[in-house]
Tab-separated table of C-alpha atoms in Angstrom:
chain	number	residue	atom	x	y	z
J	1	MET	CA	33.019	-28.740	-32.710
J	2	LEU	CA	35.782	-26.271	-32.878
J	3	SER	CA	38.535	-28.698	-33.225
J	4	LYS	CA	36.558	-30.038	-36.007
J	5	ALA	CA	36.466	-26.587	-37.782
J	6	LEU	CA	40.207	-26.196	-37.278
J	7	LEU	CA	40.697	-29.413	-38.820
J	8	LEU	CA	38.752	-28.584	-41.909
J	9	LYS	CA	40.496	-25.250	-42.381
J	10	GLN	CA	43.794	-27.010	-42.261
J	11	LEU	CA	42.745	-29.616	-44.804
J	12	TYR	CA	41.446	-26.506	-46.925
J	13	LEU	CA	44.587	-25.110	-46.949
J	14	ARG	CA	46.512	-28.416	-47.730
J	15	LYS	CA	44.313	-28.952	-50.565
J	16	LEU	CA	45.160	-25.505	-51.924
J	17	ILE	CA	48.646	-26.445	-52.651
J	18	GLY	CA	47.727	-29.438	-54.395
J	19	GLU	CA	47.463	-32.359	-51.738
J	20	ARG	CA	45.023	-34.789	-52.549
J	21	TYR	CA	42.861	-37.201	-50.067
J	22	CYS	CA	41.165	-40.331	-50.178
J	23	GLU	CA	38.155	-41.232	-48.219
J	24	SER	CA	39.821	-42.087	-44.943
J	25	ILE	CA	42.745	-39.977	-43.545
J	26	GLN	CA	44.621	-39.516	-40.244
J	27	PHE	CA	45.600	-35.985	-39.650
J	28	ARG	CA	48.119	-35.191	-36.521
J	29	ALA	CA	47.859	-31.527	-35.353
J	30	SER	CA	51.217	-29.852	-35.569
J	31	LYS	CA	52.390	-26.243	-35.041
J	32	ASP	CA	54.201	-26.401	-38.452
J	33	SER	CA	52.673	-24.599	-41.381
J	34	VAL	CA	50.895	-26.403	-43.892
J	35	PHE	CA	52.947	-24.717	-46.480
J	36	ASN	CA	56.461	-23.231	-46.964
J	37	LYS	CA	57.678	-19.859	-48.142
J	38	ASN	CA	58.736	-21.048	-51.591
J	39	ASN	CA	54.855	-21.808	-52.304
J	40	LEU	CA	53.308	-19.189	-49.970
J	41	ASN	CA	52.908	-16.486	-52.442
J	42	ASP	CA	50.899	-18.567	-54.732
J	43	VAL	CA	48.700	-20.005	-51.941
J	44	ILE	CA	47.855	-16.475	-50.804
J	45	ASN	CA	47.128	-15.302	-54.271
J	46	ASN	CA	44.734	-18.260	-55.167
J	47	CYS	CA	43.346	-18.257	-51.579
J	48	ASN	CA	39.271	-18.244	-51.577
J	49	LEU	CA	38.564	-19.751	-47.855
J	50	CYS	CA	36.519	-16.897	-46.965
J	51	GLU	CA	34.310	-14.150	-48.332
J	52	LEU	CA	37.141	-11.602	-48.286
J	53	SER	CA	38.573	-13.162	-51.761
J	54	LYS	CA	35.243	-12.425	-53.328
J	55	ILE	CA	35.173	-8.551	-52.468
J	56	SER	CA	39.131	-7.789	-52.349
J	57	LYS	CA	40.305	-5.835	-55.039
J	58	GLU	CA	43.708	-7.402	-54.612
J	59	LYS	CA	46.074	-9.579	-52.287
J	60	ILE	CA	48.984	-7.882	-50.812
J	61	LEU	CA	51.692	-9.877	-49.457
J	62	GLY	CA	53.792	-7.539	-47.677
J	63	LEU	CA	57.336	-7.268	-47.667
J	64	CYS	CA	59.742	-9.717	-46.380
J	65	ASP	CA	63.199	-8.855	-45.840
J	66	ASN	CA	65.502	-11.705	-44.561
J	67	THR	CA	68.390	-9.484	-43.590
J	68	SER	CA	66.121	-7.096	-41.350
J	69	LYS	CA	66.149	-7.270	-37.573
J	70	ILE	CA	62.562	-5.713	-37.556
J	71	ALA	CA	59.051	-6.842	-38.622
J	72	PHE	CA	56.217	-4.366	-38.362
J	73	VAL	CA	52.828	-6.178	-38.277
J	74	THR	CA	49.415	-4.385	-38.888
J	75	LEU	CA	45.937	-5.803	-39.237
J	76	LYS	CA	44.982	-4.725	-42.329
J	77	PRO	CA	47.370	-4.877	-45.796
J	78	ILE	CA	49.332	-1.536	-45.927
J	79	LEU	CA	48.669	-0.014	-49.701
J	80	PRO	CA	51.709	1.160	-51.516
J	81	PHE	CA	52.131	4.996	-51.533
J	82	SER	CA	49.585	5.387	-48.581
J	83	MET	CA	50.205	7.622	-45.560
J	84	SER	CA	50.507	4.324	-43.647
J	85	GLN	CA	53.027	3.109	-45.743
J	86	GLU	CA	54.938	6.311	-45.761
J	87	MET	CA	54.550	6.678	-42.004
J	88	ILE	CA	56.013	3.122	-41.397
J	89	LYS	CA	58.944	3.873	-43.757
J	90	ASN	CA	59.671	7.245	-41.749
J	91	ILE	CA	59.608	5.141	-38.527
J	92	ALA	CA	61.970	2.503	-39.979
J	93	ASN	CA	64.698	5.062	-41.517
J	94	ARG	CA	64.433	7.863	-38.794
J	95	VAL	CA	63.421	6.184	-35.544
J	96	PHE	CA	65.427	2.968	-35.909
J	97	GLU	CA	67.805	4.391	-38.500
J	98	VAL	CA	67.452	1.170	-40.666
J	99	GLU	CA	66.860	0.709	-44.484
J	100	SER	CA	65.837	-2.636	-44.425
J	101	TYR	CA	62.547	-4.023	-42.559
J	102	SER	CA	59.786	-6.424	-42.980
J	103	LEU	CA	56.161	-5.182	-43.465
J	104	LEU	CA	53.545	-7.595	-42.971
J	105	SER	CA	49.794	-7.762	-42.232
J	106	ILE	CA	47.583	-10.590	-40.808
J	107	ILE	CA	44.903	-10.208	-43.375
J	108	LYS	CA	45.999	-10.265	-46.873
J	109	CYS	CA	42.891	-9.243	-48.886
J	110	ASN	CA	42.595	-5.463	-49.874
J	111	ALA	CA	38.829	-5.406	-48.728
J	112	ASN	CA	37.112	-2.416	-47.203
J	113	THR	CA	35.003	-4.391	-44.494
J	114	ASN	CA	35.186	-5.415	-41.001
J	115	ILE	CA	37.501	-7.988	-39.898
J	116	LYS	CA	35.814	-11.227	-38.342
J	117	ASP	CA	37.515	-13.923	-36.313
J	118	THR	CA	36.934	-16.402	-39.029
J	119	HIS	CA	39.034	-14.221	-41.409
J	120	ILE	CA	41.874	-14.162	-38.901
J	121	SER	CA	41.543	-18.013	-38.293
J	122	ILE	CA	42.565	-18.668	-41.798
J	123	CYS	CA	44.801	-15.625	-42.773
J	124	LYS	CA	47.075	-15.908	-39.482
J	125	GLU	CA	48.494	-19.360	-40.882
J	126	TYR	CA	50.210	-17.312	-43.893
J	127	ILE	CA	51.708	-14.751	-41.533
J	128	LYS	CA	52.753	-17.468	-39.546
J	129	THR	CA	54.844	-18.898	-42.093
J	130	GLN	CA	56.410	-15.632	-43.053
J	131	LEU	CA	57.482	-14.609	-39.677
J	132	ASP	CA	58.991	-17.975	-39.009
J	133	SER	CA	60.967	-17.697	-42.598
J	134	ILE	CA	62.389	-14.372	-41.909
J	135	GLU	CA	63.164	-14.694	-38.100
J	136	PRO	CA	62.984	-11.176	-37.266
J	137	THR	CA	64.755	-10.136	-33.944
J	138	LEU	CA	61.833	-7.861	-32.997
J	139	ILE	CA	58.168	-7.721	-34.192
J	140	ILE	CA	56.451	-4.504	-33.848
J	141	LEU	CA	52.820	-5.107	-33.425
J	142	PHE	CA	50.441	-1.943	-34.320
J	143	GLY	CA	47.336	-2.286	-32.073
J	144	ALA	CA	45.651	-4.329	-29.386
J	145	ASP	CA	43.843	-6.522	-32.078
J	146	ILE	CA	46.868	-7.727	-33.264
J	147	ALA	CA	48.241	-8.834	-29.803
J	148	LYS	CA	44.858	-10.477	-29.453
J	149	TYR	CA	45.566	-12.591	-32.351
J	150	LEU	CA	48.944	-13.281	-32.425
J	151	LEU	CA	49.748	-13.063	-28.584
J	152	HIS	CA	46.260	-14.464	-27.350
J	153	SER	CA	46.260	-11.503	-25.085
J	154	ASP	CA	42.984	-9.748	-23.974
J	155	GLU	CA	44.895	-6.811	-22.207
J	156	ARG	CA	44.168	-3.328	-22.746
J	157	LEU	CA	46.612	-1.560	-25.140
J	158	GLU	CA	47.690	0.507	-22.249
J	159	ASP	CA	48.779	-2.249	-20.348
J	160	LEU	CA	50.353	-3.983	-23.195
J	161	ARG	CA	52.756	-1.145	-24.119
J	162	GLY	CA	56.121	0.101	-22.955
J	163	ARG	CA	57.714	-3.539	-22.504
J	164	ILE	CA	59.003	-6.183	-24.721
J	165	LEU	CA	56.673	-9.412	-24.720
J	166	ARG	CA	58.097	-12.941	-25.086
J	167	SER	CA	55.618	-15.173	-26.652
J	168	LYS	CA	55.372	-18.396	-28.815
J	169	ASN	CA	51.860	-19.249	-29.426
J	170	LEU	CA	51.035	-19.934	-33.119
J	171	LEU	CA	54.853	-19.413	-34.042
J	172	ASN	CA	57.380	-22.135	-34.014
J	173	LYS	CA	59.548	-20.848	-31.504
J	174	GLU	CA	59.630	-17.732	-29.114
J	175	ARG	CA	59.809	-14.392	-30.273
J	176	ASP	CA	60.221	-11.027	-28.774
J	177	PHE	CA	57.220	-8.485	-29.389
J	178	ILE	CA	56.414	-5.045	-28.634
J	179	VAL	CA	52.828	-3.395	-29.122
J	180	THR	CA	51.839	0.228	-29.990
J	181	TYR	CA	48.860	1.920	-31.381
J	182	ALA	CA	47.083	1.148	-34.507
J	183	ILE	CA	48.851	2.476	-37.501
J	184	ASN	CA	45.565	4.136	-38.665
J	185	ASP	CA	45.089	5.681	-35.351
J	186	LEU	CA	48.793	7.177	-35.664
J	187	VAL	CA	48.131	8.634	-38.930
J	188	LYS	CA	44.615	10.147	-37.669
J	189	ASN	CA	45.860	11.378	-34.225
J	190	PRO	CA	48.902	12.948	-34.472
J	191	SER	CA	49.086	13.573	-30.643
J	192	LEU	CA	49.592	9.637	-30.451
J	193	LYS	CA	52.905	9.929	-32.048
J	194	LYS	CA	54.702	11.000	-29.071
J	195	LEU	CA	53.523	8.208	-27.037
J	196	SER	CA	54.234	5.624	-29.727
J	197	PHE	CA	57.848	6.790	-29.969
J	198	GLU	CA	58.413	5.821	-26.294
J	199	ASP	CA	57.654	2.253	-27.448
J	200	PHE	CA	59.897	2.547	-30.338
J	201	LYS	CA	62.640	3.854	-28.104
J	202	ILE	CA	62.305	0.810	-25.842
J	203	ALA	CA	62.387	-1.327	-29.311
J	204	LYS	CA	65.534	0.441	-30.364
J	205	GLU	CA	67.222	-0.147	-27.170
J	206	PHE	CA	66.153	-3.786	-27.268
J	207	LEU	CA	67.692	-4.089	-30.691
J	208	ASN	CA	71.118	-2.380	-30.152
J	209	LYS	CA	71.429	-5.015	-27.221
J	210	ASN	CA	70.455	-8.112	-29.564
């Protein structure tokens, strides 16, 4: 049943980019994306595969910088001029001492609601294409929930933190990750900043060697 649901999702995504189907079709499962970086923005902006699209104020694609070695990934989209955006900018500029970076979210719809696994199942196809197109040296995940969805890890946050993790899963090739606290937790609880700085220190040392 699950495999049929995943197949249906893939077919819906392909339909979004203009593919047409006859009554009989053979579909071979693949880790390759069903769309490419050239048409991705249009696909996201026109996505209506789940209820989030009906209650969302807008779709936020994120920032993809092909020249950057760092990609920050959050669960929900980061709003322009928000405290979360300012914090991530400061982390990039002051901690990693870089001006260019990528900032992406798994969920693309700006909707104030609880995120379900069904939402993730659709949206992770989009972030897969984004990450595969920019090829960052290190991907920084804000929160254990993101590690669950991108790394397929059920470990507690404290067990995930403080080390570089190498994983492939939904991506086209192995990538290096580090997990730290969710960005909302860092904004609301300044005491966590010192702990997250230890994660960023490990990340910076890794980047300097690669």
